Short mmCIF file of C-alpha atoms in Angstrom, two decimals:
data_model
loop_
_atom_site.label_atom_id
_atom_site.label_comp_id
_atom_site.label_asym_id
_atom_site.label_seq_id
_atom_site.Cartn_x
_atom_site.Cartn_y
_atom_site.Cartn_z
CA UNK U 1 24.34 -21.76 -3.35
CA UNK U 2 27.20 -20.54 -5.01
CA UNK U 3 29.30 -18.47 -1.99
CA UNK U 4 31.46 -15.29 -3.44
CA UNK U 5 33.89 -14.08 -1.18
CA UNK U 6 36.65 -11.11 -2.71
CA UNK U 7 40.40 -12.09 -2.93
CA UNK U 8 42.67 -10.40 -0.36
CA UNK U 9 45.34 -7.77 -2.15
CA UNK U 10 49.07 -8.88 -1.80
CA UNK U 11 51.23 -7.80 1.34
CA UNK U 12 48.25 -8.22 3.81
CA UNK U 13 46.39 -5.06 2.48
CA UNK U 14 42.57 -4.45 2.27
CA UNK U 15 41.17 -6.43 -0.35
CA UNK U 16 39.08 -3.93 -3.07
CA UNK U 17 35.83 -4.19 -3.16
CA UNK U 18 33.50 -2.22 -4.99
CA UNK U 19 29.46 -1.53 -4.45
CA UNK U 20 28.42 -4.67 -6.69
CA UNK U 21 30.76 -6.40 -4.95
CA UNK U 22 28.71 -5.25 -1.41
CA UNK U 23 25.32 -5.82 -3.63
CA UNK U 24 26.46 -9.06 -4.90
CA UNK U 25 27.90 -11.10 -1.47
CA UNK U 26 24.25 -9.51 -0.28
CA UNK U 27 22.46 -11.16 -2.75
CA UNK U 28 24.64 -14.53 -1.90
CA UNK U 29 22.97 -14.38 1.82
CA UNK U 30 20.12 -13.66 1.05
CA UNK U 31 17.94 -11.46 2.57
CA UNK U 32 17.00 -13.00 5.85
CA UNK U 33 20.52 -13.34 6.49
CA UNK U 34 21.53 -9.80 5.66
CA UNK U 35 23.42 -7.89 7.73
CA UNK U 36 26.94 -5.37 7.74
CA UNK U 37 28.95 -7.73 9.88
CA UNK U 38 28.02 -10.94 7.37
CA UNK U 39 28.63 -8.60 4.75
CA UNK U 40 31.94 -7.39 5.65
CA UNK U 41 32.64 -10.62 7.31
CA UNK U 42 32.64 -12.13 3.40
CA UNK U 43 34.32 -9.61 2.32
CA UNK U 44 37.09 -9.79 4.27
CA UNK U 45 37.16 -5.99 5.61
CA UNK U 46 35.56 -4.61 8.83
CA UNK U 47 32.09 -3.29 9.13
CA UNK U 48 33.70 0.22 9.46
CA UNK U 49 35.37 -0.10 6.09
CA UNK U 50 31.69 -1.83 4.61
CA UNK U 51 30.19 1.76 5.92
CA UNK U 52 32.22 3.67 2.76
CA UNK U 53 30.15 2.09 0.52
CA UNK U 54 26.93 2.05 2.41
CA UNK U 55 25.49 4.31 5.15
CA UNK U 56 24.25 1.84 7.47
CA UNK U 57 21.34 -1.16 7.24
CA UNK U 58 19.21 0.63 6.08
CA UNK U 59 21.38 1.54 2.66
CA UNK U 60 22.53 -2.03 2.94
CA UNK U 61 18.91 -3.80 2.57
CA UNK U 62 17.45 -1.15 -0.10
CA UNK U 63 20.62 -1.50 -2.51
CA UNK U 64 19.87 -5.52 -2.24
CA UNK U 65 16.63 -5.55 -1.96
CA UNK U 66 15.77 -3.53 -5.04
CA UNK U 67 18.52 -5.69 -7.25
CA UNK U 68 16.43 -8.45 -6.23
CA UNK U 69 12.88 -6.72 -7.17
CA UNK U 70 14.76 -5.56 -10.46
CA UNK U 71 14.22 -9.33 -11.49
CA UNK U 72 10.65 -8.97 -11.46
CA UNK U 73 9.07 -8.82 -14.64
CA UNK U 74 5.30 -8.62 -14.14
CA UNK U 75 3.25 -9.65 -17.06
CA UNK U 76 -0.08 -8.56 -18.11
CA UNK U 77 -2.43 -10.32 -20.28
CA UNK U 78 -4.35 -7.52 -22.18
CA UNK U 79 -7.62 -9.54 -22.59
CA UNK U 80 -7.58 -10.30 -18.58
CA UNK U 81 -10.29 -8.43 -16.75
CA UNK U 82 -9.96 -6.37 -13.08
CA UNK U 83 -10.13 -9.12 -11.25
CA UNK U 84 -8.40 -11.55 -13.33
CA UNK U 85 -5.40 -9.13 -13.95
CA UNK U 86 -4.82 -8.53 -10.08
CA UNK U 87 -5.15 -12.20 -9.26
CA UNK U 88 -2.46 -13.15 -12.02
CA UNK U 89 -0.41 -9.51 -10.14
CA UNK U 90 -0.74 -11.11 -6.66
CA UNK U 91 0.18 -14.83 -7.53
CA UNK U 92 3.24 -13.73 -9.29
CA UNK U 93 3.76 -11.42 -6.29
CA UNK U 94 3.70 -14.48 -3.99
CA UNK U 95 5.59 -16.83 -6.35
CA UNK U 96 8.69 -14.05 -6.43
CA UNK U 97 8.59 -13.36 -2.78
CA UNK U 98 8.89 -17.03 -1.51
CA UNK U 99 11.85 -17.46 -3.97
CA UNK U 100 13.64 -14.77 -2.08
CA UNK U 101 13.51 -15.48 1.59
CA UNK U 102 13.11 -12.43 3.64
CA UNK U 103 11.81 -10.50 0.77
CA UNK U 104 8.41 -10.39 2.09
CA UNK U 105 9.82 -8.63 5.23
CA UNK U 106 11.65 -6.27 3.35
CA UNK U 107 8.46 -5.31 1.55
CA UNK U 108 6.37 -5.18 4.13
CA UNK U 109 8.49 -2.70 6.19
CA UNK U 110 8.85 0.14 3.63
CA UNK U 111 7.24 0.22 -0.25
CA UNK U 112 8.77 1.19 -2.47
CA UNK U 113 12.17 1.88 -1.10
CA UNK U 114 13.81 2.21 -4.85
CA UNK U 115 13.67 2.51 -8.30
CA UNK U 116 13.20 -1.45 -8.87
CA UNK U 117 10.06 -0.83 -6.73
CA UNK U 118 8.44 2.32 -8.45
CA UNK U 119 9.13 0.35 -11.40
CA UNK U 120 6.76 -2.36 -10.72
CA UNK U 121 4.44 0.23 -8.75
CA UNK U 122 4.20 2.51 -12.02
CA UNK U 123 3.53 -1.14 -14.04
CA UNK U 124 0.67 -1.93 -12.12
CA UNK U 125 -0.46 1.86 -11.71
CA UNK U 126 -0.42 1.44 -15.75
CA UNK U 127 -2.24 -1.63 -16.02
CA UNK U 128 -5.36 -0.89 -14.11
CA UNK U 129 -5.09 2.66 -16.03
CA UNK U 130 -5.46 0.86 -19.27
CA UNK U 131 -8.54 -0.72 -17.29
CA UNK U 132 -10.25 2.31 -16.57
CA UNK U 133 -8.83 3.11 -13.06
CA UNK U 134 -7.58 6.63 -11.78
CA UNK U 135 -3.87 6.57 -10.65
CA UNK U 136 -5.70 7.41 -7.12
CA UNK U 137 -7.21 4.33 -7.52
CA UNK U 138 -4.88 2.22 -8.81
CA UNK U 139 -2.48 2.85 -6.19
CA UNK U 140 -5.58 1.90 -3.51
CA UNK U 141 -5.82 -1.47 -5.43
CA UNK U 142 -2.85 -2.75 -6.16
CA UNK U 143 -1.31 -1.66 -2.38
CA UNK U 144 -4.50 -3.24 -0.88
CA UNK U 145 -3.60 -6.54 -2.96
CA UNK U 146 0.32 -6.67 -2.61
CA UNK U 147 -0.52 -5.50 1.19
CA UNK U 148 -2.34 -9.08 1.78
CA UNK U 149 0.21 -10.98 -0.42
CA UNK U 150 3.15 -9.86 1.18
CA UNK U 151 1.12 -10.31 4.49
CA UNK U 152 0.80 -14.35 3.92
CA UNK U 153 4.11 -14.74 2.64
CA UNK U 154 5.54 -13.37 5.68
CA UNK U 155 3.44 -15.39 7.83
CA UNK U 156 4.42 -18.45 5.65
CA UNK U 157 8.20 -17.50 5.79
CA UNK U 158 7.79 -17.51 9.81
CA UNK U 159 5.78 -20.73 10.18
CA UNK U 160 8.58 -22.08 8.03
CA UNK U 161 11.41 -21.13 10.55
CA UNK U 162 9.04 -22.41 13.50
CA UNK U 163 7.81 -25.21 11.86
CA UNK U 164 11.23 -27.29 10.40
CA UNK U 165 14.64 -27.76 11.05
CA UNK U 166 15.23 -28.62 14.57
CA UNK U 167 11.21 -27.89 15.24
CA UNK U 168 9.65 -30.05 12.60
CA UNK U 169 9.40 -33.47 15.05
CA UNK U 170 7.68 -31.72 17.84
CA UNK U 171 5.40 -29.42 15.54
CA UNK U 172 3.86 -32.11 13.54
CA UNK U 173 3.31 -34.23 16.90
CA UNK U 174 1.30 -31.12 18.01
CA UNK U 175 -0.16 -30.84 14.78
CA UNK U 176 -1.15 -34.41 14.58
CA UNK U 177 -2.55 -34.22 18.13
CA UNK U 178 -5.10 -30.97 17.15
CA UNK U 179 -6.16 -33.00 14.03
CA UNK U 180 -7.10 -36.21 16.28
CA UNK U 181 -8.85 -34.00 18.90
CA UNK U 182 -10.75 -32.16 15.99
CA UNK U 183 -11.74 -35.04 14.37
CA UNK U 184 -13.46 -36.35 17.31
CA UNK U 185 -15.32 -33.27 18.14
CA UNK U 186 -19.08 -34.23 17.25
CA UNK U 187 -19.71 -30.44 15.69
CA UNK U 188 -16.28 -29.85 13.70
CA UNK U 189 -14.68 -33.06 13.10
CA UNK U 190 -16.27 -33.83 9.78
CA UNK U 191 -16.55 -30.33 8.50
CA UNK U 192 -12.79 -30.40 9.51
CA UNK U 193 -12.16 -33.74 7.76
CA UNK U 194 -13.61 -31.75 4.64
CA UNK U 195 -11.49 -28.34 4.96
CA UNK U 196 -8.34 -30.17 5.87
CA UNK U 197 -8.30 -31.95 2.23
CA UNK U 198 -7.88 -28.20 0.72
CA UNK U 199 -4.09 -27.60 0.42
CA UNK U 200 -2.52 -24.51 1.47
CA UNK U 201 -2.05 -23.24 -2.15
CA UNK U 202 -5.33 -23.71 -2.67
CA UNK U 203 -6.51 -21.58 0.32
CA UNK U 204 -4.25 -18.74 -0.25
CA UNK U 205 -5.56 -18.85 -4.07
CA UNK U 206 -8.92 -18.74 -2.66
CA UNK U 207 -8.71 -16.20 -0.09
CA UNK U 208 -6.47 -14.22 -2.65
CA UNK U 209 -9.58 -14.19 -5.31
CA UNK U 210 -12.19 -13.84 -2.96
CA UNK U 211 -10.50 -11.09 -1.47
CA UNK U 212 -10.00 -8.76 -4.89
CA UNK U 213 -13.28 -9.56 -6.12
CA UNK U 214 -14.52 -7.59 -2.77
CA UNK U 215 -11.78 -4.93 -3.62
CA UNK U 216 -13.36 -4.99 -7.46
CA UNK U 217 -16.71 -4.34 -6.25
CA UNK U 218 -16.02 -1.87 -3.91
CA UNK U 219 -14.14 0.49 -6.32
CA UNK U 220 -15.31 0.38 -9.61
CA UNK U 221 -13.56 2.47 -12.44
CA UNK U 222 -14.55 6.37 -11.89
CA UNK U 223 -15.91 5.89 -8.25
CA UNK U 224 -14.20 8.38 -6.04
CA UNK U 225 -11.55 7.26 -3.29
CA UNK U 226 -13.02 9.73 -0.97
CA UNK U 227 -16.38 7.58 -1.14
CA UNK U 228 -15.04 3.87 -0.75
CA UNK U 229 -13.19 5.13 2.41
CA UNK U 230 -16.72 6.76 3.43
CA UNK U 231 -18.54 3.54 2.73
CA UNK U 232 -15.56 1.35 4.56
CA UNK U 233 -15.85 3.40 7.60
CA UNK U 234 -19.73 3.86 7.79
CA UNK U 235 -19.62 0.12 7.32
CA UNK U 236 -17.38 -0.71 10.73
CA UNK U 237 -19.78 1.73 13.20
CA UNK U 238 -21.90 0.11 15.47
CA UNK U 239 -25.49 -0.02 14.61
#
């Protein structure tokens, strides 16, 4: 990764730094490793003289995060269906978010936080439009989807710090070990031995499609919000 750091001004002075400057040392660390003392740290200034050019964390993860979501370009392939076009919306979702470690987190906590992410919210909003949705509705769609897609890729994003580095010997002993015991189980291990020759991109591609086809059904173009939520909830009470 290339590593920008901002050349110190003669006689021992502050350097000067501007706000891309802040925005683009950000980018360089990425998001996971975002913080105002990394920041300044690379910078060269303290984290009190980062603070006149952002007002805290908060200002700090929106102004990178939102450069980073301005790179996302969501396409839409007219002829697609409902359930097609929100498929193709959550894989590139997931495909963009696992490029960008610690995206997914910044998504999950707050949507959308900036322009970048109304952007792609008002895209969407004008896709399923086009496909005979309400904005109401379109909002309750393509939340529900990027909801379950940001979901797995911060799930993935932690099993990958858990999982490698320094943890990868003792986590695929343990996984090795739960595979052995499964397999000798007399009512799982060959179902097991079946499910365990899906790959993970397969699953998430399944659970993904499965998943928005329920969504699909359950609000079709013109059917009131008011009602799924109704239907949802009537659904869940004991019987």
């Amino acid at each position: 990764m290339r590593m920008r750091t901002i050349a110190s001004r003669q006689g021992g002075r502050p350097p000067l730094i501007t706000l891309d400057d802040v925005v683009a040392i950000g980018r360089d660390l990425g998001m996971r490793r975002l913080s105002i003392n990394a920041v300044a740290s690379r910078l060269g200034v303290t984290a009190t003289a980062l603070y006149r050019y952002v007002e805290g964390r908060w200002d700090l993860e929106r102004l990178v995060g939102e450069s980073l979501l301005a790179e996302l370009d969501l396409r839409d392939d007219p002829t697609a269906d409902t359930a097609e076009h929100l498929l193709s919306f959550a894989v590139q979702l997931r495909d963009f978010t696992a490029g960008h470690p610690g995206l997914a987190t910044y998504l999950q906590v707050l949507f959308p936080r900036g322009d970048a992410g109304r952007r792609l919210l008002a895209a969407e909003v004008a896709a399923l439009s086009r496909r005979g949705y309400s904005a109401e509705a379109a909002i309750l769609l393509s939340s529900a989807v990027a909801t379950l897609v940001i979901s797995l890729a911060a799930r993935e994003e932690s099993n990958a710090g858990a999982t490698g580095g320094d943890h990868a010997t003792g986590f695929e002993a343990e996984r090795d070990a739960i595979a052995d015991r499964l397999a000798g189980d007399p009512q799982l291990g060959a179902a097991h031995g079946c499910v365990s020759q899906v790959s993970n991109a397969e699953f998430v591609r399944l659970l993904l499609a499965a998943s928005i086809r329920g969504l699909v059904t359950m609000t079709a173009p013109g059917r009131p919000i008011d009602e799924v939520v109704a239907e949802l909830s009537d659904a869940g009470k004991d019987r």
